[in-house]
Amino acid sequence: MRKRQQPSLQTPFFLPRNVGSEPENPDKKPQFHLDLWFYFTVQNWILDFGRPIAMIIFPVEWFPLNKLSVGDYFHMAYNIITPFLLLKLIERSPKTLPISAVYICIITFVMGASIHLVGDSVNHRLILSGYQLHLSVRENPIMKDLKPQTLIDSFELLYYYDESLGHLMWYVPFFIIISLYFTGCFTRSSKDSRMPLSAWLLLGPSSLYYWYLVTEGQIFVLYIFTAFAMMATVMHKKRKGLVMDSNGLFLFYSFCIALVLISAWVAFLWNDKILRKKYPGVMYVPEPWAYYTLHIKKTP
């Protein structure tokens, strides 16, 4: 009697189809992932960039300062939708990717974004009370009258969780996943190395969002290293006779255009003495919301 074949334990049934289970197939005709890139662009603009704007537009009376704000709901939705889209993006990669690295990145991403949710929630409530983002924690007028003065240390710790630790745990795994996915965005056919009209239409909003992500997140060093890694990948693949497919071109062009926008932003604020004081050092990349509280928002 023929023995029934036992299911393999090496590839769990719950793993994505193309993560750690199938070999790289550069000869497979690539397709532009319009649905995923569109969802990424829309949810990034609404749930990330639109989060602080929604907190400004909606009346404070609707969301008391001791309750969740509309921005907090936006942030929670972002923390759920983005990891899901990243997993779907990795699933469509034609290249075998390290499943353990992907899972660790997703877990770290969710933890970092959640830390940022709490810090950012308190931070925006401080803005409603007169906190000025272009000043350091100790230099803010609303902090100088705190009693006891040790409370300022607690707010500096909150600022560290929000702007430093939260951003690193959020953005480092995000760009690692993007880089891993990019390594599979190559094809042997030069005919497939072109972007459809839909990709060109999404290129502007995508590039502009990366500008916001880098400037507001203060992650220019991480961003430029990721861009260099992508360039190195392109040169390495070219030696093998491979060229970027439509998805690779979309990512690569988005990064390049965003770099131009960042350079223009820095040049525009190059001689701003107040922002120079807030962002000292060689890497001078002011935050858009710091510019807003300094030059646009009228403090109470």
PDB file of C-alpha atoms in Angstrom:
ATOM      1  CA  MET A   1       0.000   0.000   0.000  1.00  0.00           C
ATOM      2  CA  ARG A   2       1.369   3.427  -0.943  1.00  0.00           C
ATOM      3  CA  LYS A   3       2.357   5.513   2.034  1.00  0.00           C
ATOM      4  CA  ARG A   4       0.754   8.966   2.304  1.00  0.00           C
ATOM      5  CA  GLN A   5       3.227  11.802   1.878  1.00  0.00           C
ATOM      6  CA  GLN A   6       3.644  13.780   5.066  1.00  0.00           C
ATOM      7  CA  PRO A   7       3.488  17.578   4.786  1.00  0.00           C
ATOM      8  CA  SER A   8       6.868  19.248   4.988  1.00  0.00           C
ATOM      9  CA  LEU A   9       7.671  21.010   8.252  1.00  0.00           C
ATOM     10  CA  GLN A  10      10.286  23.212   6.664  1.00  0.00           C
ATOM     11  CA  THR A  11       7.846  25.542   4.926  1.00  0.00           C
ATOM     12  CA  PRO A  12       4.890  26.396   7.221  1.00  0.00           C
ATOM     13  CA  PHE A  13       1.548  26.771   5.515  1.00  0.00           C
ATOM     14  CA  PHE A  14       1.103  30.294   6.829  1.00  0.00           C
ATOM     15  CA  LEU A  15       4.186  31.743   5.128  1.00  0.00           C
ATOM     16  CA  PRO A  16       3.632  34.149   2.220  1.00  0.00           C
ATOM     17  CA  ARG A  17       3.968  32.403  -1.136  1.00  0.00           C
ATOM     18  CA  ASN A  18       7.168  34.150  -2.246  1.00  0.00           C
ATOM     19  CA  VAL A  19       8.906  34.607   1.097  1.00  0.00           C
ATOM     20  CA  GLY A  20      11.550  32.006   1.714  1.00  0.00           C
ATOM     21  CA  SER A  21       9.792  29.373  -0.407  1.00  0.00           C
ATOM     22  CA  GLU A  22      10.472  30.095  -4.085  1.00  0.00           C
ATOM     23  CA  PRO A  23      13.715  30.839  -5.908  1.00  0.00           C
ATOM     24  CA  GLU A  24      14.430  34.066  -7.714  1.00  0.00           C
ATOM     25  CA  ASN A  25      12.926  34.164 -11.180  1.00  0.00           C
ATOM     26  CA  PRO A  26      14.176  37.173 -13.162  1.00  0.00           C
ATOM     27  CA  ASP A  27      12.702  35.717 -16.378  1.00  0.00           C
ATOM     28  CA  LYS A  28       9.145  36.022 -15.051  1.00  0.00           C
ATOM     29  CA  LYS A  29       7.316  38.914 -16.707  1.00  0.00           C
ATOM     30  CA  PRO A  30       7.010  41.626 -14.016  1.00  0.00           C
ATOM     31  CA  GLN A  31       3.808  43.546 -13.402  1.00  0.00           C
ATOM     32  CA  PHE A  32       3.462  46.941 -11.793  1.00  0.00           C
ATOM     33  CA  HIS A  33       1.746  46.587  -8.414  1.00  0.00           C
ATOM     34  CA  LEU A  34      -0.664  49.451  -8.973  1.00  0.00           C
ATOM     35  CA  ASP A  35      -3.031  48.396  -6.203  1.00  0.00           C
ATOM     36  CA  LEU A  36      -0.350  48.207  -3.486  1.00  0.00           C
ATOM     37  CA  TRP A  37       1.466  51.394  -4.506  1.00  0.00           C
ATOM     38  CA  PHE A  38      -1.850  53.241  -4.703  1.00  0.00           C
ATOM     39  CA  TYR A  39      -2.881  52.014  -1.236  1.00  0.00           C
ATOM     40  CA  PHE A  40       0.557  52.953   0.123  1.00  0.00           C
ATOM     41  CA  THR A  41       0.347  56.456  -1.304  1.00  0.00           C
ATOM     42  CA  VAL A  42      -3.216  57.147  -0.148  1.00  0.00           C
ATOM     43  CA  GLN A  43      -2.790  55.817   3.378  1.00  0.00           C
ATOM     44  CA  ASN A  44       0.586  57.572   3.808  1.00  0.00           C
ATOM     45  CA  TRP A  45      -0.884  60.928   2.839  1.00  0.00           C
ATOM     46  CA  ILE A  46      -4.065  60.521   4.881  1.00  0.00           C
ATOM     47  CA  LEU A  47      -2.934  58.610   7.960  1.00  0.00           C
ATOM     48  CA  ASP A  48       0.628  59.948   8.336  1.00  0.00           C
ATOM     49  CA  PHE A  49       0.886  63.390   6.738  1.00  0.00           C
ATOM     50  CA  GLY A  50      -2.796  64.147   7.345  1.00  0.00           C
ATOM     51  CA  ARG A  51      -2.700  63.132  11.002  1.00  0.00           C
ATOM     52  CA  PRO A  52      -1.489  66.452  12.490  1.00  0.00           C
ATOM     53  CA  ILE A  53      -3.584  68.399   9.978  1.00  0.00           C
ATOM     54  CA  ALA A  54      -6.716  66.594  11.157  1.00  0.00           C
ATOM     55  CA  MET A  55      -5.856  67.497  14.760  1.00  0.00           C
ATOM     56  CA  ILE A  56      -5.680  71.165  13.752  1.00  0.00           C
ATOM     57  CA  ILE A  57      -8.912  71.128  11.731  1.00  0.00           C
ATOM     58  CA  PHE A  58     -11.174  69.190  14.105  1.00  0.00           C
ATOM     59  CA  PRO A  59     -12.460  71.229  17.079  1.00  0.00           C
ATOM     60  CA  VAL A  60     -10.692  70.503  20.355  1.00  0.00           C
ATOM     61  CA  GLU A  61     -14.097  70.177  22.063  1.00  0.00           C
ATOM     62  CA  TRP A  62     -14.772  67.019  20.073  1.00  0.00           C
ATOM     63  CA  PHE A  63     -11.649  65.331  21.425  1.00  0.00           C
ATOM     64  CA  PRO A  64     -10.842  66.411  25.024  1.00  0.00           C
ATOM     65  CA  LEU A  65      -7.143  66.614  25.854  1.00  0.00           C
ATOM     66  CA  ASN A  66      -7.432  63.683  28.290  1.00  0.00           C
ATOM     67  CA  LYS A  67      -8.983  61.424  25.623  1.00  0.00           C
ATOM     68  CA  LEU A  68      -7.852  59.958  22.319  1.00  0.00           C
ATOM     69  CA  SER A  69      -7.632  62.555  19.548  1.00  0.00           C
ATOM     70  CA  VAL A  70      -8.530  62.129  15.899  1.00  0.00           C
ATOM     71  CA  GLY A  71      -4.792  61.934  15.185  1.00  0.00           C
ATOM     72  CA  ASP A  72      -4.456  58.962  17.529  1.00  0.00           C
ATOM     73  CA  TYR A  73      -7.095  57.054  15.580  1.00  0.00           C
ATOM     74  CA  PHE A  74      -5.264  57.907  12.356  1.00  0.00           C
ATOM     75  CA  HIS A  75      -2.004  56.655  13.878  1.00  0.00           C
ATOM     76  CA  MET A  76      -3.540  53.380  15.075  1.00  0.00           C
ATOM     77  CA  ALA A  77      -4.959  52.735  11.612  1.00  0.00           C
ATOM     78  CA  TYR A  78      -1.525  53.464  10.099  1.00  0.00           C
ATOM     79  CA  ASN A  79       0.147  51.023  12.523  1.00  0.00           C
ATOM     80  CA  ILE A  80      -2.166  48.245  11.334  1.00  0.00           C
ATOM     81  CA  ILE A  81      -2.465  48.950   7.603  1.00  0.00           C
ATOM     82  CA  THR A  82       1.214  49.684   6.824  1.00  0.00           C
ATOM     83  CA  PRO A  83       2.673  46.391   8.154  1.00  0.00           C
ATOM     84  CA  PHE A  84      -0.040  44.529   6.258  1.00  0.00           C
ATOM     85  CA  LEU A  85       0.831  46.327   2.998  1.00  0.00           C
ATOM     86  CA  LEU A  86       4.546  45.688   3.566  1.00  0.00           C
ATOM     87  CA  LEU A  87       3.865  41.962   3.987  1.00  0.00           C
ATOM     88  CA  LYS A  88       1.764  41.939   0.812  1.00  0.00           C
ATOM     89  CA  LEU A  89       4.577  43.750  -1.010  1.00  0.00           C
ATOM     90  CA  ILE A  90       7.131  41.181   0.146  1.00  0.00           C
ATOM     91  CA  GLU A  91       4.743  38.396  -0.841  1.00  0.00           C
ATOM     92  CA  ARG A  92       4.783  39.590  -4.452  1.00  0.00           C
ATOM     93  CA  SER A  93       8.556  39.673  -4.689  1.00  0.00           C
ATOM     94  CA  PRO A  94       9.842  37.141  -7.264  1.00  0.00           C
ATOM     95  CA  LYS A  95      12.975  36.693  -5.175  1.00  0.00           C
ATOM     96  CA  THR A  96      13.437  34.457  -2.161  1.00  0.00           C
ATOM     97  CA  LEU A  97      13.723  36.742   0.867  1.00  0.00           C
ATOM     98  CA  PRO A  98      14.858  35.847   4.416  1.00  0.00           C
ATOM     99  CA  ILE A  99      11.626  35.218   6.281  1.00  0.00           C
ATOM    100  CA  SER A 100      13.147  35.691   9.742  1.00  0.00           C
ATOM    101  CA  ALA A 101      14.524  39.107   8.830  1.00  0.00           C
ATOM    102  CA  VAL A 102      11.142  40.141   7.411  1.00  0.00           C
ATOM    103  CA  TYR A 103       9.270  39.088  10.549  1.00  0.00           C
ATOM    104  CA  ILE A 104      11.757  40.804  12.875  1.00  0.00           C
ATOM    105  CA  CYS A 105      11.495  44.004  10.823  1.00  0.00           C
ATOM    106  CA  ILE A 106       7.689  43.959  10.898  1.00  0.00           C
ATOM    107  CA  ILE A 107       7.619  43.340  14.681  1.00  0.00           C
ATOM    108  CA  THR A 108      10.141  46.124  15.307  1.00  0.00           C
ATOM    109  CA  PHE A 109       8.248  48.445  12.966  1.00  0.00           C
ATOM    110  CA  VAL A 110       4.983  47.944  14.855  1.00  0.00           C
ATOM    111  CA  MET A 111       6.687  48.459  18.219  1.00  0.00           C
ATOM    112  CA  GLY A 112       8.475  51.633  17.093  1.00  0.00           C
ATOM    113  CA  ALA A 113       5.356  53.094  15.474  1.00  0.00           C
ATOM    114  CA  SER A 114       3.392  52.340  18.663  1.00  0.00           C
ATOM    115  CA  ILE A 115       6.002  54.093  20.817  1.00  0.00           C
ATOM    116  CA  HIS A 116       5.776  57.054  18.475  1.00  0.00           C
ATOM    117  CA  LEU A 117       1.967  57.010  18.720  1.00  0.00           C
ATOM    118  CA  VAL A 118       2.075  57.708  22.460  1.00  0.00           C
ATOM    119  CA  GLY A 119       4.845  60.305  22.274  1.00  0.00           C
ATOM    120  CA  ASP A 120       3.298  62.072  19.306  1.00  0.00           C
ATOM    121  CA  SER A 121      -0.124  62.128  20.975  1.00  0.00           C
ATOM    122  CA  VAL A 122       1.203  63.943  24.035  1.00  0.00           C
ATOM    123  CA  ASN A 123       3.418  66.174  21.894  1.00  0.00           C
ATOM    124  CA  HIS A 124       0.502  67.510  19.840  1.00  0.00           C
ATOM    125  CA  ARG A 125      -1.447  68.266  22.995  1.00  0.00           C
ATOM    126  CA  LEU A 126       1.510  70.332  24.136  1.00  0.00           C
ATOM    127  CA  ILE A 127       1.362  72.242  20.842  1.00  0.00           C
ATOM    128  CA  LEU A 128      -2.261  73.151  21.604  1.00  0.00           C
ATOM    129  CA  SER A 129      -1.009  74.552  24.921  1.00  0.00           C
ATOM    130  CA  GLY A 130       1.634  76.726  23.278  1.00  0.00           C
ATOM    131  CA  TYR A 131       4.575  74.341  22.837  1.00  0.00           C
ATOM    132  CA  GLN A 132       6.857  75.506  19.998  1.00  0.00           C
ATOM    133  CA  LEU A 133       8.510  72.787  17.917  1.00  0.00           C
ATOM    134  CA  HIS A 134      11.348  75.018  16.737  1.00  0.00           C
ATOM    135  CA  LEU A 135      12.623  75.275  20.333  1.00  0.00           C
ATOM    136  CA  SER A 136      14.166  72.564  22.488  1.00  0.00           C
ATOM    137  CA  VAL A 137      12.208  71.146  25.437  1.00  0.00           C
ATOM    138  CA  ARG A 138      13.995  73.280  28.047  1.00  0.00           C
ATOM    139  CA  GLU A 139      13.815  76.444  25.949  1.00  0.00           C
ATOM    140  CA  ASN A 140      10.030  76.288  25.537  1.00  0.00           C
ATOM    141  CA  PRO A 141       8.234  79.007  27.544  1.00  0.00           C
ATOM    142  CA  ILE A 142       5.565  76.608  28.835  1.00  0.00           C
ATOM    143  CA  MET A 143       8.291  74.396  30.338  1.00  0.00           C
ATOM    144  CA  LYS A 144      10.098  77.125  32.277  1.00  0.00           C
ATOM    145  CA  ASP A 145       7.251  77.538  34.768  1.00  0.00           C
ATOM    146  CA  LEU A 146       6.915  73.841  35.594  1.00  0.00           C
ATOM    147  CA  LYS A 147       7.214  72.901  39.263  1.00  0.00           C
ATOM    148  CA  PRO A 148       9.167  70.909  40.246  1.00  0.00           C
ATOM    149  CA  GLN A 149      11.824  71.414  37.594  1.00  0.00           C
ATOM    150  CA  THR A 150      12.459  67.660  37.439  1.00  0.00           C
ATOM    151  CA  LEU A 151       9.250  67.399  35.391  1.00  0.00           C
ATOM    152  CA  ILE A 152      11.242  68.808  32.481  1.00  0.00           C
ATOM    153  CA  ASP A 153      13.411  65.667  32.595  1.00  0.00           C
ATOM    154  CA  SER A 154      10.255  63.584  32.113  1.00  0.00           C
ATOM    155  CA  PHE A 155       9.256  65.634  29.074  1.00  0.00           C
ATOM    156  CA  GLU A 156      12.769  65.269  27.655  1.00  0.00           C
ATOM    157  CA  LEU A 157      12.411  61.495  28.085  1.00  0.00           C
ATOM    158  CA  LEU A 158       9.076  61.664  26.283  1.00  0.00           C
ATOM    159  CA  TYR A 159      10.728  63.660  23.495  1.00  0.00           C
ATOM    160  CA  TYR A 160      13.449  60.983  23.234  1.00  0.00           C
ATOM    161  CA  TYR A 161      10.845  58.223  22.910  1.00  0.00           C
ATOM    162  CA  ASP A 162       8.918  60.240  20.323  1.00  0.00           C
ATOM    163  CA  GLU A 163      11.637  61.720  18.108  1.00  0.00           C
ATOM    164  CA  SER A 164      14.614  59.385  18.608  1.00  0.00           C
ATOM    165  CA  LEU A 165      13.844  55.825  19.730  1.00  0.00           C
ATOM    166  CA  GLY A 166      10.395  55.690  18.167  1.00  0.00           C
ATOM    167  CA  HIS A 167      11.654  57.000  14.822  1.00  0.00           C
ATOM    168  CA  LEU A 168      14.607  54.595  14.704  1.00  0.00           C
ATOM    169  CA  MET A 169      12.490  51.524  15.520  1.00  0.00           C
ATOM    170  CA  TRP A 170       9.892  52.717  13.020  1.00  0.00           C
ATOM    171  CA  TYR A 171      11.984  53.759  10.027  1.00  0.00           C
ATOM    172  CA  VAL A 172      15.006  51.423  10.144  1.00  0.00           C
ATOM    173  CA  PRO A 173      12.929  48.248   9.611  1.00  0.00           C
ATOM    174  CA  PHE A 174      10.743  50.094   7.091  1.00  0.00           C
ATOM    175  CA  PHE A 175      13.712  50.918   4.861  1.00  0.00           C
ATOM    176  CA  ILE A 176      15.233  47.471   5.365  1.00  0.00           C
ATOM    177  CA  ILE A 177      12.039  45.885   4.013  1.00  0.00           C
ATOM    178  CA  ILE A 178      11.962  48.339   1.104  1.00  0.00           C
ATOM    179  CA  SER A 179      15.604  47.490   0.343  1.00  0.00           C
ATOM    180  CA  LEU A 180      14.950  43.738   0.529  1.00  0.00           C
ATOM    181  CA  TYR A 181      12.005  44.066  -1.812  1.00  0.00           C
ATOM    182  CA  PHE A 182      14.033  46.229  -4.210  1.00  0.00           C
ATOM    183  CA  THR A 183      16.629  43.456  -4.646  1.00  0.00           C
ATOM    184  CA  GLY A 184      13.953  41.405  -6.402  1.00  0.00           C
ATOM    185  CA  CYS A 185      12.748  44.194  -8.721  1.00  0.00           C
ATOM    186  CA  PHE A 186      14.920  43.198 -11.697  1.00  0.00           C
ATOM    187  CA  THR A 187      14.351  41.506 -15.032  1.00  0.00           C
ATOM    188  CA  ARG A 188      16.409  40.269 -17.981  1.00  0.00           C
ATOM    189  CA  SER A 189      14.166  41.891 -20.583  1.00  0.00           C
ATOM    190  CA  SER A 190      14.787  45.543 -21.369  1.00  0.00           C
ATOM    191  CA  LYS A 191      11.211  45.723 -22.728  1.00  0.00           C
ATOM    192  CA  ASP A 192       9.907  45.240 -19.181  1.00  0.00           C
ATOM    193  CA  SER A 193      12.131  48.019 -17.848  1.00  0.00           C
ATOM    194  CA  ARG A 194       9.599  50.788 -18.254  1.00  0.00           C
ATOM    195  CA  MET A 195       6.893  52.315 -16.090  1.00  0.00           C
ATOM    196  CA  PRO A 196       3.226  52.396 -17.095  1.00  0.00           C
ATOM    197  CA  LEU A 197       1.237  55.627 -17.061  1.00  0.00           C
ATOM    198  CA  SER A 198      -0.240  54.765 -13.643  1.00  0.00           C
ATOM    199  CA  ALA A 199       3.265  54.607 -12.172  1.00  0.00           C
ATOM    200  CA  TRP A 200       4.155  58.026 -13.561  1.00  0.00           C
ATOM    201  CA  LEU A 201       0.959  59.466 -12.053  1.00  0.00           C
ATOM    202  CA  LEU A 202       1.831  58.072  -8.613  1.00  0.00           C
ATOM    203  CA  LEU A 203       5.475  59.129  -8.811  1.00  0.00           C
ATOM    204  CA  GLY A 204       4.883  62.750  -7.761  1.00  0.00           C
ATOM    205  CA  PRO A 205       2.788  62.039  -4.640  1.00  0.00           C
ATOM    206  CA  SER A 206       5.110  59.186  -3.660  1.00  0.00           C
ATOM    207  CA  SER A 207       8.268  61.321  -3.974  1.00  0.00           C
ATOM    208  CA  LEU A 208       6.701  64.210  -2.085  1.00  0.00           C
ATOM    209  CA  TYR A 209       5.734  61.882   0.750  1.00  0.00           C
ATOM    210  CA  TYR A 210       9.298  60.576   1.023  1.00  0.00           C
ATOM    211  CA  TRP A 211      10.414  64.213   1.319  1.00  0.00           C
ATOM    212  CA  TYR A 212       8.024  64.650   4.237  1.00  0.00           C
ATOM    213  CA  LEU A 213       9.043  61.325   5.790  1.00  0.00           C
ATOM    214  CA  VAL A 214      12.743  62.189   5.752  1.00  0.00           C
ATOM    215  CA  THR A 215      12.462  65.823   6.881  1.00  0.00           C
ATOM    216  CA  GLU A 216       9.810  65.354   9.571  1.00  0.00           C
ATOM    217  CA  GLY A 217      11.261  62.038  10.731  1.00  0.00           C
ATOM    218  CA  GLN A 218      14.819  63.432  10.816  1.00  0.00           C
ATOM    219  CA  ILE A 219      16.164  60.318   9.092  1.00  0.00           C
ATOM    220  CA  PHE A 220      18.245  61.832   6.310  1.00  0.00           C
ATOM    221  CA  VAL A 221      21.307  59.671   7.120  1.00  0.00           C
ATOM    222  CA  LEU A 222      19.215  56.488   7.051  1.00  0.00           C
ATOM    223  CA  TYR A 223      17.546  57.626   3.834  1.00  0.00           C
ATOM    224  CA  ILE A 224      20.789  58.453   2.017  1.00  0.00           C
ATOM    225  CA  PHE A 225      22.338  55.118   3.052  1.00  0.00           C
ATOM    226  CA  THR A 226      19.264  53.331   1.687  1.00  0.00           C
ATOM    227  CA  ALA A 227      19.551  55.292  -1.575  1.00  0.00           C
ATOM    228  CA  PHE A 228      23.247  54.354  -1.854  1.00  0.00           C
ATOM    229  CA  ALA A 229      22.364  50.702  -1.181  1.00  0.00           C
ATOM    230  CA  MET A 230      19.795  50.834  -3.973  1.00  0.00           C
ATOM    231  CA  MET A 231      22.379  52.333  -6.361  1.00  0.00           C
ATOM    232  CA  ALA A 232      24.874  49.618  -5.425  1.00  0.00           C
ATOM    233  CA  THR A 233      22.206  46.973  -6.044  1.00  0.00           C
ATOM    234  CA  VAL A 234      21.488  48.424  -9.483  1.00  0.00           C
ATOM    235  CA  MET A 235      25.176  48.298 -10.446  1.00  0.00           C
ATOM    236  CA  HIS A 236      25.558  44.772  -9.070  1.00  0.00           C
ATOM    237  CA  LYS A 237      22.518  43.503 -10.976  1.00  0.00           C
ATOM    238  CA  LYS A 238      23.641  45.251 -14.156  1.00  0.00           C
ATOM    239  CA  ARG A 239      26.810  43.143 -14.152  1.00  0.00           C
ATOM    240  CA  LYS A 240      24.537  40.082 -14.216  1.00  0.00           C
ATOM    241  CA  GLY A 241      22.627  41.433 -17.191  1.00  0.00           C
ATOM    242  CA  LEU A 242      19.580  42.480 -15.168  1.00  0.00           C
ATOM    243  CA  VAL A 243      17.711  45.795 -15.305  1.00  0.00           C
ATOM    244  CA  MET A 244      15.086  47.334 -13.030  1.00  0.00           C
ATOM    245  CA  ASP A 245      11.486  46.384 -13.709  1.00  0.00           C
ATOM    246  CA  SER A 246       8.579  48.841 -13.384  1.00  0.00           C
ATOM    247  CA  ASN A 247       8.366  48.458  -9.595  1.00  0.00           C
ATOM    248  CA  GLY A 248      12.114  48.950  -9.198  1.00  0.00           C
ATOM    249  CA  LEU A 249      12.041  52.041 -11.413  1.00  0.00           C
ATOM    250  CA  PHE A 250       9.129  53.457  -9.410  1.00  0.00           C
ATOM    251  CA  LEU A 251      10.993  53.046  -6.125  1.00  0.00           C
ATOM    252  CA  PHE A 252      14.305  54.286  -7.496  1.00  0.00           C
ATOM    253  CA  TYR A 253      12.823  57.379  -9.142  1.00  0.00           C
ATOM    254  CA  SER A 254      10.785  58.169  -6.008  1.00  0.00           C
ATOM    255  CA  PHE A 255      13.956  58.170  -3.924  1.00  0.00           C
ATOM    256  CA  CYS A 256      15.868  60.303  -6.426  1.00  0.00           C
ATOM    257  CA  ILE A 257      13.138  62.933  -6.787  1.00  0.00           C
ATOM    258  CA  ALA A 258      12.687  63.053  -3.007  1.00  0.00           C
ATOM    259  CA  LEU A 259      16.422  63.725  -2.667  1.00  0.00           C
ATOM    260  CA  VAL A 260      16.070  66.712  -4.998  1.00  0.00           C
ATOM    261  CA  LEU A 261      13.116  68.004  -2.945  1.00  0.00           C
ATOM    262  CA  ILE A 262      15.079  67.624   0.299  1.00  0.00           C
ATOM    263  CA  SER A 263      17.991  69.575  -1.186  1.00  0.00           C
ATOM    264  CA  ALA A 264      15.631  72.365  -2.267  1.00  0.00           C
ATOM    265  CA  TRP A 265      14.044  72.435   1.217  1.00  0.00           C
ATOM    266  CA  VAL A 266      17.434  72.737   2.934  1.00  0.00           C
ATOM    267  CA  ALA A 267      18.530  75.467   0.516  1.00  0.00           C
ATOM    268  CA  PHE A 268      15.289  77.388   1.167  1.00  0.00           C
ATOM    269  CA  LEU A 269      15.902  77.433   4.950  1.00  0.00           C
ATOM    270  CA  TRP A 270      19.699  77.562   4.829  1.00  0.00           C
ATOM    271  CA  ASN A 271      19.950  81.021   6.415  1.00  0.00           C
ATOM    272  CA  ASP A 272      17.213  80.583   9.042  1.00  0.00           C
ATOM    273  CA  LYS A 273      19.100  81.339  12.277  1.00  0.00           C
ATOM    274  CA  ILE A 274      16.418  80.020  14.636  1.00  0.00           C
ATOM    275  CA  LEU A 275      16.074  76.660  12.890  1.00  0.00           C
ATOM    276  CA  ARG A 276      19.860  76.482  12.607  1.00  0.00           C
ATOM    277  CA  LYS A 277      19.994  76.628  16.397  1.00  0.00           C
ATOM    278  CA  LYS A 278      17.368  73.877  16.723  1.00  0.00           C
ATOM    279  CA  TYR A 279      19.133  71.622  14.197  1.00  0.00           C
ATOM    280  CA  PRO A 280      22.887  72.111  14.692  1.00  0.00           C
ATOM    281  CA  GLY A 281      25.600  70.088  13.023  1.00  0.00           C
ATOM    282  CA  VAL A 282      26.483  69.128   9.478  1.00  0.00           C
ATOM    283  CA  MET A 283      23.164  67.445   8.657  1.00  0.00           C
ATOM    284  CA  TYR A 284      20.867  70.459   8.692  1.00  0.00           C
ATOM    285  CA  VAL A 285      17.403  69.231   7.689  1.00  0.00           C
ATOM    286  CA  PRO A 286      14.621  71.233   9.413  1.00  0.00           C
ATOM    287  CA  GLU A 287      11.262  69.641  10.174  1.00  0.00           C
ATOM    288  CA  PRO A 288       8.239  71.003   8.269  1.00  0.00           C
ATOM    289  CA  TRP A 289       6.168  71.238  11.452  1.00  0.00           C
ATOM    290  CA  ALA A 290       8.939  73.178  13.198  1.00  0.00           C
ATOM    291  CA  TYR A 291       8.805  75.608  10.282  1.00  0.00           C
ATOM    292  CA  TYR A 292       5.022  75.742  10.740  1.00  0.00           C
ATOM    293  CA  THR A 293       5.141  76.659  14.449  1.00  0.00           C
ATOM    294  CA  LEU A 294       7.885  79.224  13.797  1.00  0.00           C
ATOM    295  CA  HIS A 295       6.663  81.061  10.685  1.00  0.00           C
ATOM    296  CA  ILE A 296       2.991  80.186  10.200  1.00  0.00           C
ATOM    297  CA  LYS A 297       1.199  79.289  13.438  1.00  0.00           C
ATOM    298  CA  LYS A 298       0.274  82.142  15.749  1.00  0.00           C
ATOM    299  CA  THR A 299       1.187  81.205  19.283  1.00  0.00           C
ATOM    300  CA  PRO A 300      -1.425  81.968  21.958  1.00  0.00           C
TER     301      PRO A 300
END
